[in-house]
């Protein structure tokens, strides 16, 4: 048995097509096609109490809420948590970038909003999650054409094998023009589901 075979997926969460799942259990469902209304309803249903949530861009809201549901279920230390974050998507922060571009392209109505500009990097959502849950470890945000279980698996294992973190929050968080999908999972040294490429793909596709 290789050393990396000792890593496990302790929990996983997904948000897509009007549904929120945690560890395979449906927690919320709403067929409202409007993302802003849907994500607000999920936030309220989950008892959200983080005022800054409403100021985030759509990508950050999606990533934050999926992370929040997953991590709140873990009963984390309230002071500091050695959890790395490794996220990915294929649209980067394009949805917010378009809004920022629209605000600066008209020279006669030039009014770039700092509230929009601050979210024109995809990894800003990682900062929001880290602040809320007091995560002080490594973090990365990769841009792939499609969900890439192989790269996420390899990177998470590398962080754990090199003692860069005690746990790794991995996954795919994509938002572009009301098309959204989040799939996150937590990798640890304890658990029942082996952290393997096959298991990651199985959880992602079911």
Short mmCIF file of C-alpha atoms in Angstrom, two decimals:
data_model
loop_
_atom_site.label_atom_id
_atom_site.label_comp_id
_atom_site.label_asym_id
_atom_site.label_seq_id
_atom_site.Cartn_x
_atom_site.Cartn_y
_atom_site.Cartn_z
CA UNK A 1 0.00 0.00 0.00
CA UNK A 2 1.35 3.40 -1.00
CA UNK A 3 1.43 6.14 1.61
CA UNK A 4 -1.07 8.27 -0.33
CA UNK A 5 -3.57 5.41 -0.10
CA UNK A 6 -3.93 6.37 3.57
CA UNK A 7 -5.77 9.58 2.64
CA UNK A 8 -9.54 9.71 2.68
CA UNK A 9 -12.50 11.82 1.53
CA UNK A 10 -14.27 12.66 4.77
CA UNK A 11 -17.16 14.67 3.32
CA UNK A 12 -18.36 16.22 0.08
CA UNK A 13 -20.90 18.81 -1.03
CA UNK A 14 -22.46 19.85 -4.33
CA UNK A 15 -24.64 22.70 -5.57
CA UNK A 16 -26.06 22.47 -9.09
CA UNK A 17 -29.35 22.65 -10.98
CA UNK A 18 -31.30 24.01 -8.04
CA UNK A 19 -30.13 21.36 -5.58
CA UNK A 20 -27.84 21.26 -2.56
CA UNK A 21 -26.39 17.91 -1.47
CA UNK A 22 -24.13 17.05 1.47
CA UNK A 23 -22.56 13.59 1.55
CA UNK A 24 -25.13 12.39 -0.96
CA UNK A 25 -28.11 13.67 1.04
CA UNK A 26 -30.42 16.26 -0.54
CA UNK A 27 -30.61 19.23 1.83
CA UNK A 28 -32.43 21.73 -0.36
CA UNK A 29 -34.17 21.82 -3.72
CA UNK A 30 -35.70 24.73 -5.62
CA UNK A 31 -36.36 24.78 -9.35
CA UNK A 32 -35.96 28.57 -9.47
CA UNK A 33 -33.77 29.15 -12.52
CA UNK A 34 -32.54 32.53 -11.25
CA UNK A 35 -29.23 31.91 -9.51
CA UNK A 36 -29.35 35.02 -7.31
CA UNK A 37 -32.72 34.05 -5.85
CA UNK A 38 -31.76 30.38 -5.52
CA UNK A 39 -28.46 31.01 -3.73
CA UNK A 40 -30.12 33.52 -1.39
CA UNK A 41 -32.80 30.98 -0.46
CA UNK A 42 -30.21 28.26 0.15
CA UNK A 43 -28.21 30.65 2.32
CA UNK A 44 -31.27 31.44 4.44
CA UNK A 45 -32.35 27.79 4.63
CA UNK A 46 -28.89 26.86 5.93
CA UNK A 47 -29.05 29.53 8.62
CA UNK A 48 -26.39 31.77 7.12
CA UNK A 49 -25.12 34.52 9.44
CA UNK A 50 -22.34 36.19 7.48
CA UNK A 51 -23.39 39.67 6.40
CA UNK A 52 -20.60 40.00 3.84
CA UNK A 53 -22.16 37.15 1.84
CA UNK A 54 -24.55 39.56 0.12
CA UNK A 55 -21.67 41.73 -1.14
CA UNK A 56 -19.85 38.86 -2.85
CA UNK A 57 -19.91 38.17 -6.57
CA UNK A 58 -21.76 35.08 -7.80
CA UNK A 59 -18.70 32.83 -7.99
CA UNK A 60 -17.74 33.66 -4.41
CA UNK A 61 -21.30 33.12 -3.17
CA UNK A 62 -21.34 29.69 -4.78
CA UNK A 63 -17.94 28.66 -3.43
CA UNK A 64 -18.57 30.18 0.00
CA UNK A 65 -21.92 28.48 0.50
CA UNK A 66 -20.76 25.03 -0.63
CA UNK A 67 -17.70 25.35 1.63
CA UNK A 68 -19.75 26.63 4.52
CA UNK A 69 -22.22 23.73 4.39
CA UNK A 70 -19.35 21.22 4.22
CA UNK A 71 -17.09 22.79 6.86
CA UNK A 72 -19.85 23.59 9.35
CA UNK A 73 -20.62 19.87 9.34
CA UNK A 74 -17.01 19.18 10.39
CA UNK A 75 -17.18 21.04 13.73
CA UNK A 76 -13.89 22.82 13.14
CA UNK A 77 -11.66 24.50 15.69
CA UNK A 78 -12.93 28.01 16.31
CA UNK A 79 -9.41 29.48 16.52
CA UNK A 80 -7.37 28.18 13.57
CA UNK A 81 -7.61 25.33 11.06
CA UNK A 82 -4.78 23.84 9.02
CA UNK A 83 -6.88 23.22 5.90
CA UNK A 84 -5.51 23.97 2.44
CA UNK A 85 -7.83 24.95 -0.41
CA UNK A 86 -7.44 23.72 -3.98
CA UNK A 87 -10.19 24.94 -6.31
CA UNK A 88 -10.66 24.86 -10.06
CA UNK A 89 -13.04 25.90 -12.84
CA UNK A 90 -13.08 26.72 -16.55
CA UNK A 91 -14.45 30.27 -16.53
CA UNK A 92 -12.08 31.92 -14.04
CA UNK A 93 -13.82 35.13 -12.87
CA UNK A 94 -15.18 35.84 -16.37
CA UNK A 95 -18.71 36.65 -15.24
CA UNK A 96 -17.46 39.44 -12.98
CA UNK A 97 -14.84 40.50 -15.53
CA UNK A 98 -17.64 41.26 -18.00
CA UNK A 99 -19.36 43.50 -15.47
CA UNK A 100 -16.13 45.34 -14.77
CA UNK A 101 -15.42 45.76 -18.49
CA UNK A 102 -18.89 47.16 -19.04
CA UNK A 103 -18.28 49.79 -16.35
CA UNK A 104 -15.07 51.08 -17.98
CA UNK A 105 -15.67 50.79 -21.73
CA UNK A 106 -17.89 53.87 -22.01
CA UNK A 107 -15.63 56.93 -21.72
CA UNK A 108 -18.66 59.17 -21.24
CA UNK A 109 -19.97 57.07 -18.37
CA UNK A 110 -16.76 55.80 -16.84
CA UNK A 111 -17.54 54.48 -13.40
CA UNK A 112 -15.63 51.33 -12.37
CA UNK A 113 -16.97 49.99 -9.10
CA UNK A 114 -14.38 48.90 -6.49
CA UNK A 115 -16.98 46.42 -5.22
CA UNK A 116 -16.90 44.70 -8.62
CA UNK A 117 -13.21 45.10 -9.36
CA UNK A 118 -12.15 43.33 -6.15
CA UNK A 119 -13.72 40.10 -7.46
CA UNK A 120 -11.97 40.06 -10.85
CA UNK A 121 -9.69 37.25 -9.68
CA UNK A 122 -11.10 33.72 -9.25
CA UNK A 123 -9.19 33.04 -6.03
CA UNK A 124 -10.90 35.87 -4.13
CA UNK A 125 -13.56 33.35 -3.11
CA UNK A 126 -10.82 31.40 -1.31
CA UNK A 127 -10.10 34.47 0.79
CA UNK A 128 -13.75 34.79 1.79
CA UNK A 129 -13.84 31.14 2.90
CA UNK A 130 -10.51 31.41 4.74
CA UNK A 131 -11.65 34.45 6.70
CA UNK A 132 -14.94 32.87 7.77
CA UNK A 133 -13.45 29.52 8.81
CA UNK A 134 -10.02 30.72 9.96
CA UNK A 135 -8.03 28.69 7.45
CA UNK A 136 -4.33 29.58 7.40
CA UNK A 137 -2.77 27.09 5.01
CA UNK A 138 -1.83 26.77 1.31
CA UNK A 139 -4.33 27.69 -1.40
CA UNK A 140 -4.50 27.52 -5.19
CA UNK A 141 -7.07 28.08 -7.91
CA UNK A 142 -6.53 26.25 -11.22
CA UNK A 143 -8.22 26.83 -14.56
CA UNK A 144 -8.99 23.60 -16.45
CA UNK A 145 -11.13 22.95 -19.53
CA UNK A 146 -13.19 20.42 -17.55
CA UNK A 147 -13.27 18.91 -14.07
CA UNK A 148 -9.84 17.36 -13.60
CA UNK A 149 -9.86 14.73 -10.86
CA UNK A 150 -6.30 13.64 -11.66
CA UNK A 151 -4.75 17.06 -11.03
CA UNK A 152 -6.80 17.72 -7.89
CA UNK A 153 -5.92 14.28 -6.52
CA UNK A 154 -2.20 14.74 -7.18
CA UNK A 155 -2.04 18.23 -5.72
CA UNK A 156 -3.97 17.35 -2.56
CA UNK A 157 -1.80 14.31 -1.96
CA UNK A 158 1.34 16.38 -2.43
CA UNK A 159 0.21 18.90 0.19
CA UNK A 160 -0.60 16.16 2.69
CA UNK A 161 2.52 14.09 2.02
CA UNK A 162 4.72 17.16 2.49
CA UNK A 163 2.89 18.21 5.67
CA UNK A 164 1.75 21.48 4.14
CA UNK A 165 -1.70 20.96 5.63
CA UNK A 166 -3.66 18.59 7.85
CA UNK A 167 -6.61 18.54 5.44
CA UNK A 168 -7.35 19.79 1.93
CA UNK A 169 -10.61 21.25 0.65
CA UNK A 170 -10.70 20.44 -3.06
CA UNK A 171 -13.06 20.81 -5.94
CA UNK A 172 -14.71 22.54 -8.85
CA UNK A 173 -16.57 25.85 -8.54
CA UNK A 174 -17.80 27.33 -11.80
CA UNK A 175 -20.14 30.23 -12.55
CA UNK A 176 -20.76 31.84 -15.92
CA UNK A 177 -23.93 33.64 -17.02
CA UNK A 178 -26.29 31.84 -14.62
CA UNK A 179 -24.73 28.45 -15.35
CA UNK A 180 -23.34 27.22 -12.05
CA UNK A 181 -21.84 24.13 -10.49
CA UNK A 182 -19.99 23.46 -7.25
CA UNK A 183 -18.51 20.16 -6.14
CA UNK A 184 -16.23 20.23 -3.12
CA UNK A 185 -14.72 17.49 -0.99
CA UNK A 186 -12.49 17.38 2.08
CA UNK A 187 -9.39 15.16 2.10
CA UNK A 188 -7.96 13.97 5.40
CA UNK A 189 -5.85 11.25 7.00
CA UNK A 190 -8.94 9.64 8.52
CA UNK A 191 -12.16 8.39 6.99
CA UNK A 192 -13.83 5.56 5.10
CA UNK A 193 -13.83 6.69 1.45
CA UNK A 194 -10.36 6.26 -0.06
CA UNK A 195 -9.03 9.39 -1.73
CA UNK A 196 -8.59 7.97 -5.21
CA UNK A 197 -9.20 9.36 -8.69
CA UNK A 198 -11.92 6.77 -9.22
CA UNK A 199 -13.72 7.75 -6.01
CA UNK A 200 -13.51 11.46 -6.81
CA UNK A 201 -15.03 10.93 -10.26
CA UNK A 202 -17.74 8.68 -8.80
CA UNK A 203 -18.78 11.30 -6.26
CA UNK A 204 -18.66 14.07 -8.86
CA UNK A 205 -20.84 12.24 -11.38
CA UNK A 206 -23.47 10.85 -8.99
#
